[in-house]
Tab-separated table of C-alpha atoms and ligand atoms in Angstrom:
chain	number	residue	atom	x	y	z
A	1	UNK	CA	92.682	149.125	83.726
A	2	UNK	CA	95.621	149.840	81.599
A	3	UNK	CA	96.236	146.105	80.381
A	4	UNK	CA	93.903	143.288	79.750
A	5	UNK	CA	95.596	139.530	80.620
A	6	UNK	CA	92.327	137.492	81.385
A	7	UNK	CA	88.753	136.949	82.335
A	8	UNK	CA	89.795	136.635	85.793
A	9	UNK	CA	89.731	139.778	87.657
A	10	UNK	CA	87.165	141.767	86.022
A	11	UNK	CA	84.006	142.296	87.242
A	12	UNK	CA	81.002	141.507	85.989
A	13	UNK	CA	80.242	145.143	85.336
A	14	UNK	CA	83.493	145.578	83.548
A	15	UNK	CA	82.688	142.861	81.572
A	16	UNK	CA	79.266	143.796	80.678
A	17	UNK	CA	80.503	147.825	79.807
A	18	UNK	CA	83.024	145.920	77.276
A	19	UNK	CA	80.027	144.453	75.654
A	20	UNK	CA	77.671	147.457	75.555
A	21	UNK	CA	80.848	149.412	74.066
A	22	UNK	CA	81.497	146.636	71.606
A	23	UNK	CA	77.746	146.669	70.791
A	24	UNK	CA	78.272	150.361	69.124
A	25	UNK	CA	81.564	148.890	67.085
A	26	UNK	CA	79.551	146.275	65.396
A	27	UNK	CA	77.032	148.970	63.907
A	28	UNK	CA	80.224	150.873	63.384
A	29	UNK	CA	81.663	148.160	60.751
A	30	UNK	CA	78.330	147.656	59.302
A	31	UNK	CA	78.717	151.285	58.050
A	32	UNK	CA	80.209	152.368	54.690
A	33	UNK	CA	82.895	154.663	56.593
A	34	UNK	CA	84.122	152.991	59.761
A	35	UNK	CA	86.966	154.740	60.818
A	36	UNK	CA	87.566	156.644	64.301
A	37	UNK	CA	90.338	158.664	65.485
A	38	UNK	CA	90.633	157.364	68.669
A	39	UNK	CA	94.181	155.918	68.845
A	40	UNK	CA	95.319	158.192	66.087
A	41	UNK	CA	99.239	158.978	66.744
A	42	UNK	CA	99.531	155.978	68.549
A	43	UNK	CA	101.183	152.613	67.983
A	44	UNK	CA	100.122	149.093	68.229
A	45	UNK	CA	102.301	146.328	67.799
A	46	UNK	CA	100.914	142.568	67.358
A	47	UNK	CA	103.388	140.454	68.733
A	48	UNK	CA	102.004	136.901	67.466
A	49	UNK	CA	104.624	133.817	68.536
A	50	UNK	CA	101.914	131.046	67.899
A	51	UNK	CA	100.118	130.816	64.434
A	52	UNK	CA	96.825	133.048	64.439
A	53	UNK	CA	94.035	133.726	61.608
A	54	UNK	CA	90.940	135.710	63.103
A	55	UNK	CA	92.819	137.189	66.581
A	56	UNK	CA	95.727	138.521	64.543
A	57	UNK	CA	93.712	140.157	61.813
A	58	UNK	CA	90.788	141.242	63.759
A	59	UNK	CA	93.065	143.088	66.325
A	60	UNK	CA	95.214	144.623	63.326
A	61	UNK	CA	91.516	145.667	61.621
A	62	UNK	CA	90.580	146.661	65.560
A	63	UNK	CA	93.297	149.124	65.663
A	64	UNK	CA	93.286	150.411	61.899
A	65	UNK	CA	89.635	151.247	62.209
A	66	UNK	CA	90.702	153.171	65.503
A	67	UNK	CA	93.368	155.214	63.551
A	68	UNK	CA	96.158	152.996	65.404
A	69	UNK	CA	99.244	152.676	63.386
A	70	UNK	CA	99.362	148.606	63.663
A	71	UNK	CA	102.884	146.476	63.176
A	72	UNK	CA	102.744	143.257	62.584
A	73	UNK	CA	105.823	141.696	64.133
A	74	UNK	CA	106.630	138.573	62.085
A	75	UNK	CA	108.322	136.502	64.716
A	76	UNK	CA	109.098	133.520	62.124
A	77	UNK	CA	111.666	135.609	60.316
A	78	UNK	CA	112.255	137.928	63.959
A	79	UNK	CA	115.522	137.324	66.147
A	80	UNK	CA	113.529	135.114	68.143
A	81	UNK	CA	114.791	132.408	65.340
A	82	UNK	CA	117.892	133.474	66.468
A	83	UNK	CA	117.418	132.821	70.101
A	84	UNK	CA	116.809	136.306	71.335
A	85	UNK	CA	114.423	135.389	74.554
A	86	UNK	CA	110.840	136.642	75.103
A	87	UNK	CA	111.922	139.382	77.826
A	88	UNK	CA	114.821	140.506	75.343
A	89	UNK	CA	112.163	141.037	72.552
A	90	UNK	CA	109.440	142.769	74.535
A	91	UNK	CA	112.539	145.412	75.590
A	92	UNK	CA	113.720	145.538	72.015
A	93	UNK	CA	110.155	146.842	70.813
A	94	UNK	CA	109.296	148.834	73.989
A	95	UNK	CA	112.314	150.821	73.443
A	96	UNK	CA	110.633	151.744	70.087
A	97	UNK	CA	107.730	153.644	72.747
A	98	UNK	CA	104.400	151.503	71.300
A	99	UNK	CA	101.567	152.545	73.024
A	100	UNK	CA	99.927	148.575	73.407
A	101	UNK	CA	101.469	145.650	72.898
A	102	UNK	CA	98.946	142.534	71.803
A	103	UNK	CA	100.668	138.921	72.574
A	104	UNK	CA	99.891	135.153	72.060
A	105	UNK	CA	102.329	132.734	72.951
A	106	UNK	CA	102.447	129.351	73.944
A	107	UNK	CA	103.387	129.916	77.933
A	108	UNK	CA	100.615	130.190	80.267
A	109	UNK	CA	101.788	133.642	82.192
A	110	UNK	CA	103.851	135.164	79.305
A	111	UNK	CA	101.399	138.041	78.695
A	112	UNK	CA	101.354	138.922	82.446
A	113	UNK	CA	105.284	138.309	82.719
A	114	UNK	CA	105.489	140.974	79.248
A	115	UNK	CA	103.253	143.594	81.109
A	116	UNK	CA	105.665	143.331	84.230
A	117	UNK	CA	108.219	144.273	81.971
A	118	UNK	CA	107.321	146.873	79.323
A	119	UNK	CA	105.721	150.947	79.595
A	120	UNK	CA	102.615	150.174	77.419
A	121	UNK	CA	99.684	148.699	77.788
A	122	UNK	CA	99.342	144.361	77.172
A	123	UNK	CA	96.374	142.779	75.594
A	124	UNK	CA	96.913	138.698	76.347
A	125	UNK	CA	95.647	137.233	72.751
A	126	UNK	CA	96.048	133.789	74.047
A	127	UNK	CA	98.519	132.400	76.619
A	128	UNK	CA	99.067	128.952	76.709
A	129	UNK	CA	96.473	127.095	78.275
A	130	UNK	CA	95.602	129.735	80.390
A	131	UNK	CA	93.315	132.324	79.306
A	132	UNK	CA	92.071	134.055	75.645
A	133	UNK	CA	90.147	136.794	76.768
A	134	UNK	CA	88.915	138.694	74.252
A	135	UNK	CA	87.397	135.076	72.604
A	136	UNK	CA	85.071	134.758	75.717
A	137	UNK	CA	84.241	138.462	75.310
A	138	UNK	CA	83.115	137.925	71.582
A	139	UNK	CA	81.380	134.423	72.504
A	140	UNK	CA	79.465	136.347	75.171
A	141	UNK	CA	79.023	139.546	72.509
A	142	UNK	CA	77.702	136.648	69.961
A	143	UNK	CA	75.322	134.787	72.367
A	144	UNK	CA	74.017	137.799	74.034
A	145	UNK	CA	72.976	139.306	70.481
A	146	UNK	CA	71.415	135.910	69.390
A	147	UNK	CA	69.547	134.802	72.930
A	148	UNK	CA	69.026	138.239	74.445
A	149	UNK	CA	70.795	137.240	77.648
A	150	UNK	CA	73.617	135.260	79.236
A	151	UNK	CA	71.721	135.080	82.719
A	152	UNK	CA	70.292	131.325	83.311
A	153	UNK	CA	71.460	130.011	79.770
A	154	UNK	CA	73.160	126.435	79.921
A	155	UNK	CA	76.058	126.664	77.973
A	156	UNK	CA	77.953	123.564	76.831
A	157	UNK	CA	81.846	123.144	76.703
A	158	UNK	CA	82.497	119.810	74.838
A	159	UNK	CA	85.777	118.339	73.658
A	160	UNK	CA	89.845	119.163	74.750
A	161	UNK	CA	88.946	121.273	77.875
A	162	UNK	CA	92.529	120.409	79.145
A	163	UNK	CA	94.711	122.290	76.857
A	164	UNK	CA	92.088	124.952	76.144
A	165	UNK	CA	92.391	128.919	77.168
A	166	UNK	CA	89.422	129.268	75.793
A	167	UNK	CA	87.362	127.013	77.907
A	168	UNK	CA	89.111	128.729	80.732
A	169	UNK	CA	88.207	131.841	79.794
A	170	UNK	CA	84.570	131.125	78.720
A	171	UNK	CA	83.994	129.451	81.776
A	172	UNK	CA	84.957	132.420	83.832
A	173	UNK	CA	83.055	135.044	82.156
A	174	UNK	CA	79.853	132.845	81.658
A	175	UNK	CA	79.975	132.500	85.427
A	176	UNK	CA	80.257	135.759	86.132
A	177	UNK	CA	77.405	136.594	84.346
A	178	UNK	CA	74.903	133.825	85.809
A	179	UNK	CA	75.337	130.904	82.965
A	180	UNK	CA	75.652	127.367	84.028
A	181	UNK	CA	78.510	125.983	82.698
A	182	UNK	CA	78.733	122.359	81.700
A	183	UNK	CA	81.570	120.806	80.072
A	184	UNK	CA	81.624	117.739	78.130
A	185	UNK	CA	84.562	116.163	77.319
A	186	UNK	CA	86.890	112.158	77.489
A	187	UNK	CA	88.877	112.250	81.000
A	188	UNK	CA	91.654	111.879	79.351
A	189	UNK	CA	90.711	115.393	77.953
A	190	UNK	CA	89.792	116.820	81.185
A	191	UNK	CA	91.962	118.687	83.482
A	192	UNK	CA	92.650	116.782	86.553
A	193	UNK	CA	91.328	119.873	88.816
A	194	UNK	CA	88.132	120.187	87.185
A	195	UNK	CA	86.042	120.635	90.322
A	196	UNK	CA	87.638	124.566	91.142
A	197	UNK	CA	85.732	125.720	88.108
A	198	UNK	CA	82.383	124.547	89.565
A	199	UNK	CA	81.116	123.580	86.093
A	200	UNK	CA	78.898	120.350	85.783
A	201	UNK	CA	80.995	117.227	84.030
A	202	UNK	CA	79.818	114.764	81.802
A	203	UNK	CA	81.342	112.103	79.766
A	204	UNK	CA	78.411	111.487	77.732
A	205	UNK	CA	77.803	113.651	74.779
A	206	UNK	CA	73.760	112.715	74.617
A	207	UNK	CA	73.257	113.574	78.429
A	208	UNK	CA	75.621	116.324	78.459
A	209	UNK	CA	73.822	118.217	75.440
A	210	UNK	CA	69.985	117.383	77.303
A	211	UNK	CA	68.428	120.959	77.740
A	212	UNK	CA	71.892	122.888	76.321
A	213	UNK	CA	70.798	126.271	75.075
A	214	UNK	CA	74.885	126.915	73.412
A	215	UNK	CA	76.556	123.917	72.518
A	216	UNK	CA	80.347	125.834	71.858
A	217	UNK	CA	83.009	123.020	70.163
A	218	UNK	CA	86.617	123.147	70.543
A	219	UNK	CA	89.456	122.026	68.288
A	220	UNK	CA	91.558	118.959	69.756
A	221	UNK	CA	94.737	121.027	70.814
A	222	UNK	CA	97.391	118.195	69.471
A	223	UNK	CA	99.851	121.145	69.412
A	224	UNK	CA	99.845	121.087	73.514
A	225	UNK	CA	99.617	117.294	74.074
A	226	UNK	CA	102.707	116.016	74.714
A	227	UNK	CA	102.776	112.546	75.469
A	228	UNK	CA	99.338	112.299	76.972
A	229	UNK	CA	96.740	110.385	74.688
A	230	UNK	CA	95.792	111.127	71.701
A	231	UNK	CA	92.545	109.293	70.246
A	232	UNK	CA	92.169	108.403	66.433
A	233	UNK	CA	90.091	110.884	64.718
A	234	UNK	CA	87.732	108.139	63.601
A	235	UNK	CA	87.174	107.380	67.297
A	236	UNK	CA	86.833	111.005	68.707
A	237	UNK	CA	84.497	111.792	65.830
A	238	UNK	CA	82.407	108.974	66.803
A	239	UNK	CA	82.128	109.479	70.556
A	240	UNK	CA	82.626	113.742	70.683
A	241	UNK	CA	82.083	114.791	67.551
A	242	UNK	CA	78.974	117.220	67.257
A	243	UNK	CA	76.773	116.099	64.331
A	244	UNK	CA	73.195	117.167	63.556
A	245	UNK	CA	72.152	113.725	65.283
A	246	UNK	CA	73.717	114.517	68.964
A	247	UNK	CA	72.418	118.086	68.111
A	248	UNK	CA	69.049	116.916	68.439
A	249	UNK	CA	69.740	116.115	72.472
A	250	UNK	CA	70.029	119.572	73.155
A	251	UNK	CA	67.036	121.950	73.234
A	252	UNK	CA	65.298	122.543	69.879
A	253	UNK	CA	66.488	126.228	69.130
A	254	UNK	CA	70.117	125.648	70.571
A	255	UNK	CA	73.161	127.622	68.942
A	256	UNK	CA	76.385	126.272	67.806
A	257	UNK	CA	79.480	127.557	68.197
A	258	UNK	CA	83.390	126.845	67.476
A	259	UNK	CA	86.368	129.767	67.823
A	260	UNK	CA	87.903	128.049	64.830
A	261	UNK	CA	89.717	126.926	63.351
A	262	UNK	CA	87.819	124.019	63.164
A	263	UNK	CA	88.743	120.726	62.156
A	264	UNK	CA	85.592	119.806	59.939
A	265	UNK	CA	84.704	115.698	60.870
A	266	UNK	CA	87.011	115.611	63.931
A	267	UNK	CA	85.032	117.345	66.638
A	268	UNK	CA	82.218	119.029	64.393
A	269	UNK	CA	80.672	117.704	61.370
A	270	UNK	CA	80.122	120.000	57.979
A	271	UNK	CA	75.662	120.087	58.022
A	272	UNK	CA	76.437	121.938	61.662
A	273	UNK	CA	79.253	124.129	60.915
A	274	UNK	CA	77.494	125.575	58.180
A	275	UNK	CA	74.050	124.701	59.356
A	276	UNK	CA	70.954	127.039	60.457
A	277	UNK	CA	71.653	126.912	64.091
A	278	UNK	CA	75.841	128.132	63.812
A	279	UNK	CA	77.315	131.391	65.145
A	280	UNK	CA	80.426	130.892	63.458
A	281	UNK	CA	80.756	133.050	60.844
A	282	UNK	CA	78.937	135.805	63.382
A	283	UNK	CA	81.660	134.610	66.190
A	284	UNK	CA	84.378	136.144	63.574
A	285	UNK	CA	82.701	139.188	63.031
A	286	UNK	CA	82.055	139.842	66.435
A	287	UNK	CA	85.861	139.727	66.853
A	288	UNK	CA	86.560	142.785	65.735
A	289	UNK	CA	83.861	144.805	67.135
A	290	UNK	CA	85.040	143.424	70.983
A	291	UNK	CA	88.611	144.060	70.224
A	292	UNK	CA	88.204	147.786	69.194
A	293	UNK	CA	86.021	148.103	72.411
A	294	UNK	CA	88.960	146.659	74.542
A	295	UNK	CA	91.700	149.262	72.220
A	296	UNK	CA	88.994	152.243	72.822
A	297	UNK	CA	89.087	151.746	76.594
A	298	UNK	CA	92.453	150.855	77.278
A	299	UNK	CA	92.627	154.034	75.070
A	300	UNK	CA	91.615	155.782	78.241
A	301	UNK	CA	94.241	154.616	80.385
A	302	UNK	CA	97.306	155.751	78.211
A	303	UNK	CA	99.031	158.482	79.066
A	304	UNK	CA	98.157	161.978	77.779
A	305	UNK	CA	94.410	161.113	77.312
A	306	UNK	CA	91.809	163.883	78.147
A	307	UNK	CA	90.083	160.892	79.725
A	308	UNK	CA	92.702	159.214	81.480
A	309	UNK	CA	91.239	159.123	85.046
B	1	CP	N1	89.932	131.573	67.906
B	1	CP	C1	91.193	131.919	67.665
B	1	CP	O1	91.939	132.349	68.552
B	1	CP	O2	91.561	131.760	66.350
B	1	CP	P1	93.035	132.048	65.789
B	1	CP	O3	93.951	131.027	66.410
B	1	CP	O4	92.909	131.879	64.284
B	1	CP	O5	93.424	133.450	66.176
């Protein structure tokens, strides 16, 4: 494939040869020396138009390790300010001949809509509500390391499943790769077609979390929730917040994870965040091992490869 733009689409073989490649990146960065020469001569721009800690730096570390020459477009002080459109900018920096282009932005579609439009390849790094692949690739990376297996797990969705591309994209991939899915969450927090996805719904954190083996939090989107309700943090806290005594419903050696950032007492409190049974901190480095498998074998698909099929 010569661009990735979401979950949906790849097989579960193609998703599982993304993990076994990222597998040899992580002993990679454990290493002293961790550089390859894999995308040596070619150019990788990040193209960031929502804010970003761990995607942005992981895929500028990603490429660097891979001997990419990485730009980091600053689109606050870019001639986006000025009005220039998306399609305007993504022809302004593919006339400069980069060989992939990585891009969040707030529209569901935009990275698809970019890869329509430009020569190189396009890595979606979030897309509105729509899809964050490369986050369900390092969530599956980080469970499959810590349980042994995605097959048969329960895995637990719980808070602002509406406005989240990462529940989307989780959901998808754990699917694919014989997880049941449950997702917790307030209706007014759950998308009104719920049912395509197949998942089990509950409303109740204590019932939801019975027999969870992956109980995986997610920040309260307020960016993305325009006009529809809002609770009081003291309230959502209360009712979804994940603390270590609604831990306790799900199974004894249960993980717990977050893609950050988190918002510490709003939907997870401190003791789990930074207690024994968190992935966080190994979600983060996993990052940067999947993203320098998905640059190595896009790698493959650019033009003048030996490998390019
Ligand atoms: N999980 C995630 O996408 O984090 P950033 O917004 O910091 O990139």
């Amino acid at each position: 494939r010569r661009h990735l733009l979401g979950i949906e689409g790849l097989s579960p073989d193609e998703i599982v040869g993304l993990l076994d490649l990222a597998e040899e990146f992580v002993v990679l960065n454990r290493q002293v020396e961790k550089k390859r020469t894999t995308l040596r001569g070619r150019t990788q721009i990040n193209l960031f138009f929502e804010a970003s800690t761990r995607t942005q730096s992981s895929f500028e570390i990603a490429g660097k390790r891979l001997g990419a020459d990485v730009m980091n477009m600053s689109v606050s002080t870019s001639s986006v300010k000025k009005g220039e459109t998306l399609i305007d900018t993504a022809a302004t920096l593919n006339a400069m001949h980069p060989d992939v282009l990585i891009v969040r932005h707030s529209a569901s579609g935009a990275a698809e809509l970019l890869a329509r439009k430009v020569d190189c390849s396009v890595v979606n790094a979030g897309d509105g509500a729509h899809e964050h692949p490369t986050q369900a690739l390092l969530d599956a990376l980080t469970i499959r390391r810590n349980k042994g297996r995605i097959q048969g797990l329960t895995v637990a969705i719980c808070g602002d499943i509406t406005h989240s591309r990462v529940a989307r994209s989780n959901i998808l991939l754990l699917q694919a790769l014989g997880a049941q899915v449950r997702v917790i969450a307030p209706p007014t927090l759950l998308p009104k077609d719920i049912e395509r996805f197949g998942v089990e719904v509950h409303g109740d954190m204590r019932r939801g979390l019975e027999d969870v083996d992956i109980v995986m939090m997610l920040r309260l989107q307020r960016e993305r929730m325009n006009g529809s309700y809002v609770p009081s943090v003291k309230e959502y806290f209360h009712f979804w917040g994940l603390d270590e005594a609604k831990l306790r419903y799900a199974r004894p050696d249960a993980l717990v994870m977050h893609p950050g950032p988190m918002n510490r007492g709003v939907e997870i409190d401190s003791a789990v965040a930074d207690g024994a049974q968190s992935l966080i901190r190994e979600q983060v480095e996993m990052g940067v091992a999947v993203r320098m498998a998905v640059l190595d074998a896009l790698s493959r698909t650019l033009p003048g490869n030996s490998s390019n099929a």
